[in-house]
Short mmCIF file of C-alpha atoms and ligand atoms in Angstrom, two decimals:
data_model
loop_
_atom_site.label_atom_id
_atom_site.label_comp_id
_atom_site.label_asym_id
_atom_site.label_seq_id
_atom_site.Cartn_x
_atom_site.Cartn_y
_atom_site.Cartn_z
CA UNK A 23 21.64 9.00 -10.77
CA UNK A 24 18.99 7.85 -13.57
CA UNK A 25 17.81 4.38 -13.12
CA UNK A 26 17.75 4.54 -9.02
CA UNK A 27 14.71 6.37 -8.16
CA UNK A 28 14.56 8.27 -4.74
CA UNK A 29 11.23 6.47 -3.34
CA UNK A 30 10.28 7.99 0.40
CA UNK A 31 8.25 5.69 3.03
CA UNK A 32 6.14 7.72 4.89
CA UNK A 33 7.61 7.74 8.09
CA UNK A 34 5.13 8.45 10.96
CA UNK A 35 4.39 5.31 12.35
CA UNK A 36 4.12 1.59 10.82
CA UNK A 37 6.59 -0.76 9.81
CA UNK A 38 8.75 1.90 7.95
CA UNK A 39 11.88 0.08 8.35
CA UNK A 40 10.75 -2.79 6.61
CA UNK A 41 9.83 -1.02 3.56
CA UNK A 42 13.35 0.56 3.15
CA UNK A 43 15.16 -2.12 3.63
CA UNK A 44 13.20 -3.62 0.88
CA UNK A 45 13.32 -0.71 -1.43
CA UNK A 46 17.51 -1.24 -0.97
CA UNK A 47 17.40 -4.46 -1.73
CA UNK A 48 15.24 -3.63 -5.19
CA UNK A 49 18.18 -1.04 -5.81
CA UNK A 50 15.74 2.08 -5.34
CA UNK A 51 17.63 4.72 -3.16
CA UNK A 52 14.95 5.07 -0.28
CA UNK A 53 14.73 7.53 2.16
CA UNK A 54 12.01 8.19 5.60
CA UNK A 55 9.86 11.05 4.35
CA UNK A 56 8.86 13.12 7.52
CA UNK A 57 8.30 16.06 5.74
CA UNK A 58 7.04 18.40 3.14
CA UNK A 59 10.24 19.50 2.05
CA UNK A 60 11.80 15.79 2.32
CA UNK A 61 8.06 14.72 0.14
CA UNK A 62 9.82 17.59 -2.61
CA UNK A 63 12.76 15.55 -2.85
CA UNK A 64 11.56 11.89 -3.64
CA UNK A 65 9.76 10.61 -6.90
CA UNK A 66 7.28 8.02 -5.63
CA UNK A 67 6.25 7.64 -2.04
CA UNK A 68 5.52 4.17 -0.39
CA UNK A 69 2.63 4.43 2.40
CA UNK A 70 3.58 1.55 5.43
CA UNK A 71 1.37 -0.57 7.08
CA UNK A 72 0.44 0.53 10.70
CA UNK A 73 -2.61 2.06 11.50
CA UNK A 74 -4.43 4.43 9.01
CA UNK A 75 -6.28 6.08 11.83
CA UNK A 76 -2.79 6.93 13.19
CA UNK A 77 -1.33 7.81 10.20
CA UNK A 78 -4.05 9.75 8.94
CA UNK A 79 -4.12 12.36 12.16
CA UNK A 80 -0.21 12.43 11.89
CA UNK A 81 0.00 13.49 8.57
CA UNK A 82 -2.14 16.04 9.42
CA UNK A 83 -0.34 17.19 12.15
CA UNK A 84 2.66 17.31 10.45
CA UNK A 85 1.40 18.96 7.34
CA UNK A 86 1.63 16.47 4.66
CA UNK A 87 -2.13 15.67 3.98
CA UNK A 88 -2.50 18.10 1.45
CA UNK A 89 1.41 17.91 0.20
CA UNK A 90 0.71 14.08 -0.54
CA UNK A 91 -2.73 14.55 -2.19
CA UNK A 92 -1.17 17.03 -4.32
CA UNK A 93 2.02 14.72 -6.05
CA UNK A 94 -0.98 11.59 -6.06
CA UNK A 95 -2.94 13.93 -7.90
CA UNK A 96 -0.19 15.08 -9.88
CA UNK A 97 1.05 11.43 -11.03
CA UNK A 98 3.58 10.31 -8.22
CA UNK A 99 3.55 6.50 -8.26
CA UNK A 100 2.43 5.74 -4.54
CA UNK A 101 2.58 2.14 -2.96
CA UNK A 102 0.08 1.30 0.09
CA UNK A 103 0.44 -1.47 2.16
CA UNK A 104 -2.68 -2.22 4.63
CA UNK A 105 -3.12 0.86 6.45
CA UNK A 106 -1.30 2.38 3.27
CA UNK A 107 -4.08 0.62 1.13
CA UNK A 108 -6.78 2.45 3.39
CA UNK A 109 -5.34 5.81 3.41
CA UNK A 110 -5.03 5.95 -0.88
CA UNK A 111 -8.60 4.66 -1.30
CA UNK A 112 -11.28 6.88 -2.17
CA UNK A 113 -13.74 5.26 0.16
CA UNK A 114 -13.59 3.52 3.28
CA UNK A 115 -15.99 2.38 5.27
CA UNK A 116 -15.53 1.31 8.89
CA UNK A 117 -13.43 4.28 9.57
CA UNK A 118 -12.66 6.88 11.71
CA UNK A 119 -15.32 9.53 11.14
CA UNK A 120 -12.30 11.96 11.50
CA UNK A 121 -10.21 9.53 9.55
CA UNK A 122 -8.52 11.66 6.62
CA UNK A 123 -7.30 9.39 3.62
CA UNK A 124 -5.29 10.54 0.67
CA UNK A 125 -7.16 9.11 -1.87
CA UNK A 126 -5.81 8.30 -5.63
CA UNK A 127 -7.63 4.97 -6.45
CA UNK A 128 -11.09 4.93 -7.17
CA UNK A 129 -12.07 2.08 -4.93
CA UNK A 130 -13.87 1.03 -1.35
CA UNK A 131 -11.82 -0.43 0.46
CA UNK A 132 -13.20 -1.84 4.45
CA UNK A 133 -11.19 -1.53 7.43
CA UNK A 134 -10.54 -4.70 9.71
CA UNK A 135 -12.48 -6.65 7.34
CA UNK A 136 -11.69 -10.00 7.82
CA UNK A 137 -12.63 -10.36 11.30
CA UNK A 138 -11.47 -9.54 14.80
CA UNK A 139 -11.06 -13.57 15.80
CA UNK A 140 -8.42 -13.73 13.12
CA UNK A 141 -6.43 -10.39 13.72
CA UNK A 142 -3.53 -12.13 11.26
CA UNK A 143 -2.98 -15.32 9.07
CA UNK A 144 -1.08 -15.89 5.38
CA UNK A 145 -2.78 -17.05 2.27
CA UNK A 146 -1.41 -17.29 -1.04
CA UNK A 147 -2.25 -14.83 -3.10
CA UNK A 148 -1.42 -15.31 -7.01
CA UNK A 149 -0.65 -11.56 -8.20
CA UNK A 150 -1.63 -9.99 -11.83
CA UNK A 151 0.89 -7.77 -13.40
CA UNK A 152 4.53 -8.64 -12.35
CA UNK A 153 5.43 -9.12 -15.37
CA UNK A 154 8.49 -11.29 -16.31
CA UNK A 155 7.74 -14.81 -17.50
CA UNK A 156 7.89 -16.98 -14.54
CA UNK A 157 7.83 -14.26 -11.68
CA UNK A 158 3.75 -14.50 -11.57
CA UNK A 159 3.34 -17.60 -11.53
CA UNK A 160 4.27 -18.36 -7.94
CA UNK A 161 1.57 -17.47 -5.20
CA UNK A 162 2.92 -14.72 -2.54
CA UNK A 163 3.02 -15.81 0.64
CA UNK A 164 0.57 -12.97 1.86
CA UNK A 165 1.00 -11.88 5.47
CA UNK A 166 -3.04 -10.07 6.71
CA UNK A 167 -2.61 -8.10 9.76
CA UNK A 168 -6.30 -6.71 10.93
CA UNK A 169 -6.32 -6.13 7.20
CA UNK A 170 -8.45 -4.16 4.89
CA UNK A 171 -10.23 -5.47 1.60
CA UNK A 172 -11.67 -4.43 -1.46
CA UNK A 173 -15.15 -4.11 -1.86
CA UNK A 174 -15.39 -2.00 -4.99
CA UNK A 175 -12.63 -0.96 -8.07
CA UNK A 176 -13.81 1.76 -10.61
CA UNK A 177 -13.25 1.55 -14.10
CA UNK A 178 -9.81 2.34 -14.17
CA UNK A 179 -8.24 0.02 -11.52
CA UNK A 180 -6.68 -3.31 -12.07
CA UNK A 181 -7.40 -5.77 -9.53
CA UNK A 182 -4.40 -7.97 -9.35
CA UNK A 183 -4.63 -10.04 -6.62
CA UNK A 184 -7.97 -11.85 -4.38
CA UNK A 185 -7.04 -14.30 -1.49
CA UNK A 186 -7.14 -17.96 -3.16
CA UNK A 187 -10.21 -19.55 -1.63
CA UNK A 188 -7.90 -22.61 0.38
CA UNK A 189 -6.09 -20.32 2.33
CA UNK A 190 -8.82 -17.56 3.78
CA UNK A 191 -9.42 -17.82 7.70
CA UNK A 192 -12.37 -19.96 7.60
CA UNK A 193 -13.09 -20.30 10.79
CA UNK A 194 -13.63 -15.68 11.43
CA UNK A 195 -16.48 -14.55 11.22
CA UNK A 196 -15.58 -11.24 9.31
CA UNK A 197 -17.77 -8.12 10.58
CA UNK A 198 -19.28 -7.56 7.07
CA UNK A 199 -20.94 -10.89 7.37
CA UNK A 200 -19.47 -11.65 4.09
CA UNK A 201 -17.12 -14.63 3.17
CA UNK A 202 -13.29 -13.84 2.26
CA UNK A 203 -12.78 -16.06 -0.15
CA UNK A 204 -12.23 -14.49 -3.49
CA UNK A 205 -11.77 -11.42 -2.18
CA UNK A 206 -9.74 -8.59 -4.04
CA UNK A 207 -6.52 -7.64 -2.00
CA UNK A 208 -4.54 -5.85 -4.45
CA UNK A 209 -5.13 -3.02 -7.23
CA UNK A 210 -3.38 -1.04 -9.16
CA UNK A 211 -4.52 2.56 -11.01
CA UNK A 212 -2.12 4.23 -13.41
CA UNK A 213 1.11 4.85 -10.97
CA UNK A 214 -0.53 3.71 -7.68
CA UNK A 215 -0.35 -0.04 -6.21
CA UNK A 216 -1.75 -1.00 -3.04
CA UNK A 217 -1.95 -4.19 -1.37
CA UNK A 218 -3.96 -5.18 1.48
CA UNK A 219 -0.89 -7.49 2.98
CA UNK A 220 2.08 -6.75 3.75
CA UNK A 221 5.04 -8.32 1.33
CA UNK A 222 8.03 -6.29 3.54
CA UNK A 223 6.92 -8.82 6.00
CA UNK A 224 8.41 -11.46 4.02
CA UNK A 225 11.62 -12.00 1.77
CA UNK A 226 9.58 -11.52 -1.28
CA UNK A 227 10.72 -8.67 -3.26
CA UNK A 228 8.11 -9.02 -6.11
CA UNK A 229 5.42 -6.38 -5.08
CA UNK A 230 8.46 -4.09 -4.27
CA UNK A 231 10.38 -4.14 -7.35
CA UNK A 232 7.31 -3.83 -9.37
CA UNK A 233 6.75 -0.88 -7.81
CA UNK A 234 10.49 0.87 -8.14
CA UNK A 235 9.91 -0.28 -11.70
CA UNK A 236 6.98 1.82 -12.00
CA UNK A 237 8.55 4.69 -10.41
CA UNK A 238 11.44 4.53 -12.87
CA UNK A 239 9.25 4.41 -15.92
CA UNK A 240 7.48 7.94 -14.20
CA UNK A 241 10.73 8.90 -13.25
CA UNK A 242 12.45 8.58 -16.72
CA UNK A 243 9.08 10.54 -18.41
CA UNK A 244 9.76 13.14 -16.12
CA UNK A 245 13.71 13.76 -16.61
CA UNK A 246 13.33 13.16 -20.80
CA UNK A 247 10.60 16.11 -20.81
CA UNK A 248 13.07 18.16 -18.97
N1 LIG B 19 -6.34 -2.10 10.59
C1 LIG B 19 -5.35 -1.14 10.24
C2 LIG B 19 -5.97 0.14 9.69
O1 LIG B 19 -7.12 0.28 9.54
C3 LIG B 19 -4.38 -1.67 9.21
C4 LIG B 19 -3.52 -2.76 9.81
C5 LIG B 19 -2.20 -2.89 9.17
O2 LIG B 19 -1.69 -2.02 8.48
N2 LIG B 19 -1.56 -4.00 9.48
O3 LIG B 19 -5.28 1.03 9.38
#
């Protein structure tokens, strides 16, 4: 069924639901990837929000780590939200020393960065690159749950979003000892997104169908070389 892209959600622990039911509603077929051989069977994969710490020694237990590094290195768009964001960087810092990440963007991304007094709040975030005239130009309402942020992009990634400077927690006092404000909470490299909010939080199906529109573009590439 070309133009429906099977997208997984990685389905150890996070807010998994969430992201299907959003993927449905972008008209993306989704399905819980548990797996290697359910990994085989979807085109992109969409990493949850939870708890990368978590996810990271699950995956490992259930044999995926290397499966997933494999189709990331391979070109299979991948979506992170939060603990999804932490587990595709390159770098983290404030991990787990046995934290195990997946990698795919070239960036350094901090755990719990903004601050243990403010585990969550929203901010508007005005995102880069959804292309379609009008759909940018309204601010997300971003939901931050002990989330991470970006503290350095290589070359190649696109930073699309930063928290607008009115709506950061001013009052935290985030454990780098740097401000918030301004800070870069989404990027995008090639066929991988990752935000450090969570949009299947909210009604806003923006972040979501840009990504099922990247995975059809990969998708179609794929089935038109076949
Ligand atoms: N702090 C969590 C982590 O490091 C992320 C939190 C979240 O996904 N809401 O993985």
């Amino acid at each position: 069924m070309s133009g429906q892209p099977s997208i997984g959600v990685l389905a150890l622990q996070g807010d998994v639901r969430e992201h299907l039911r959003m993927l449905a509603a972008c008209g993306a077929r989704p399905r819980p990837v548990r797996r290697p051989s359910e990994l085989d069977d979807v085109a992109a994969l969409v990493i949850p929000g939870g708890e990368s710490t978590t996810i990271s020694k699950l995956a490992l237990d259930f044999g995926l780590t290397d499966p997933i590094r494999k189709r990331i290195a391979g070109g299979m768009p991948g979506y992170g939200s939060c603990a999804g964001m932490v587990m595709l960087a390159a770098e983290v810092l404030d991990g787990r020393p046995d934290q195990v990440g997946f990698g795919g963007i070239e960036m350094t991304v901090r755990r719990n960065a903004f601050g243990r007094q403010v585990d969550s709040f929203e901010a508007p975030v005005v995102l880069g690159g959804l292309g379609g005239a009008g759909a940018a130009a309204e601010p997300l309402r971003a939901v931050f749950i002990r989330a991470p942020w970006v503290e350095r992009v290589g070359p190649g990634v696109a930073v699309l979003g930063r928290v607008a400077s009115t709506g950061a927690p001013r009052a935290s006092t985030p454990q780098s000892g740097a401000a918030p404000d301004g800070r870069i909470v989404a990027v995008r490299q090639g066929s991988l997104l990752a935000t450090a909010f969570h949009p299947e939080l909210t009604g806003d199906l923006r972040v979501h169908r840009l990504f099922v529109e990247m995975a059809r573009e990969v998708d179609h590439a794929a089935r038109s070389e076949d």
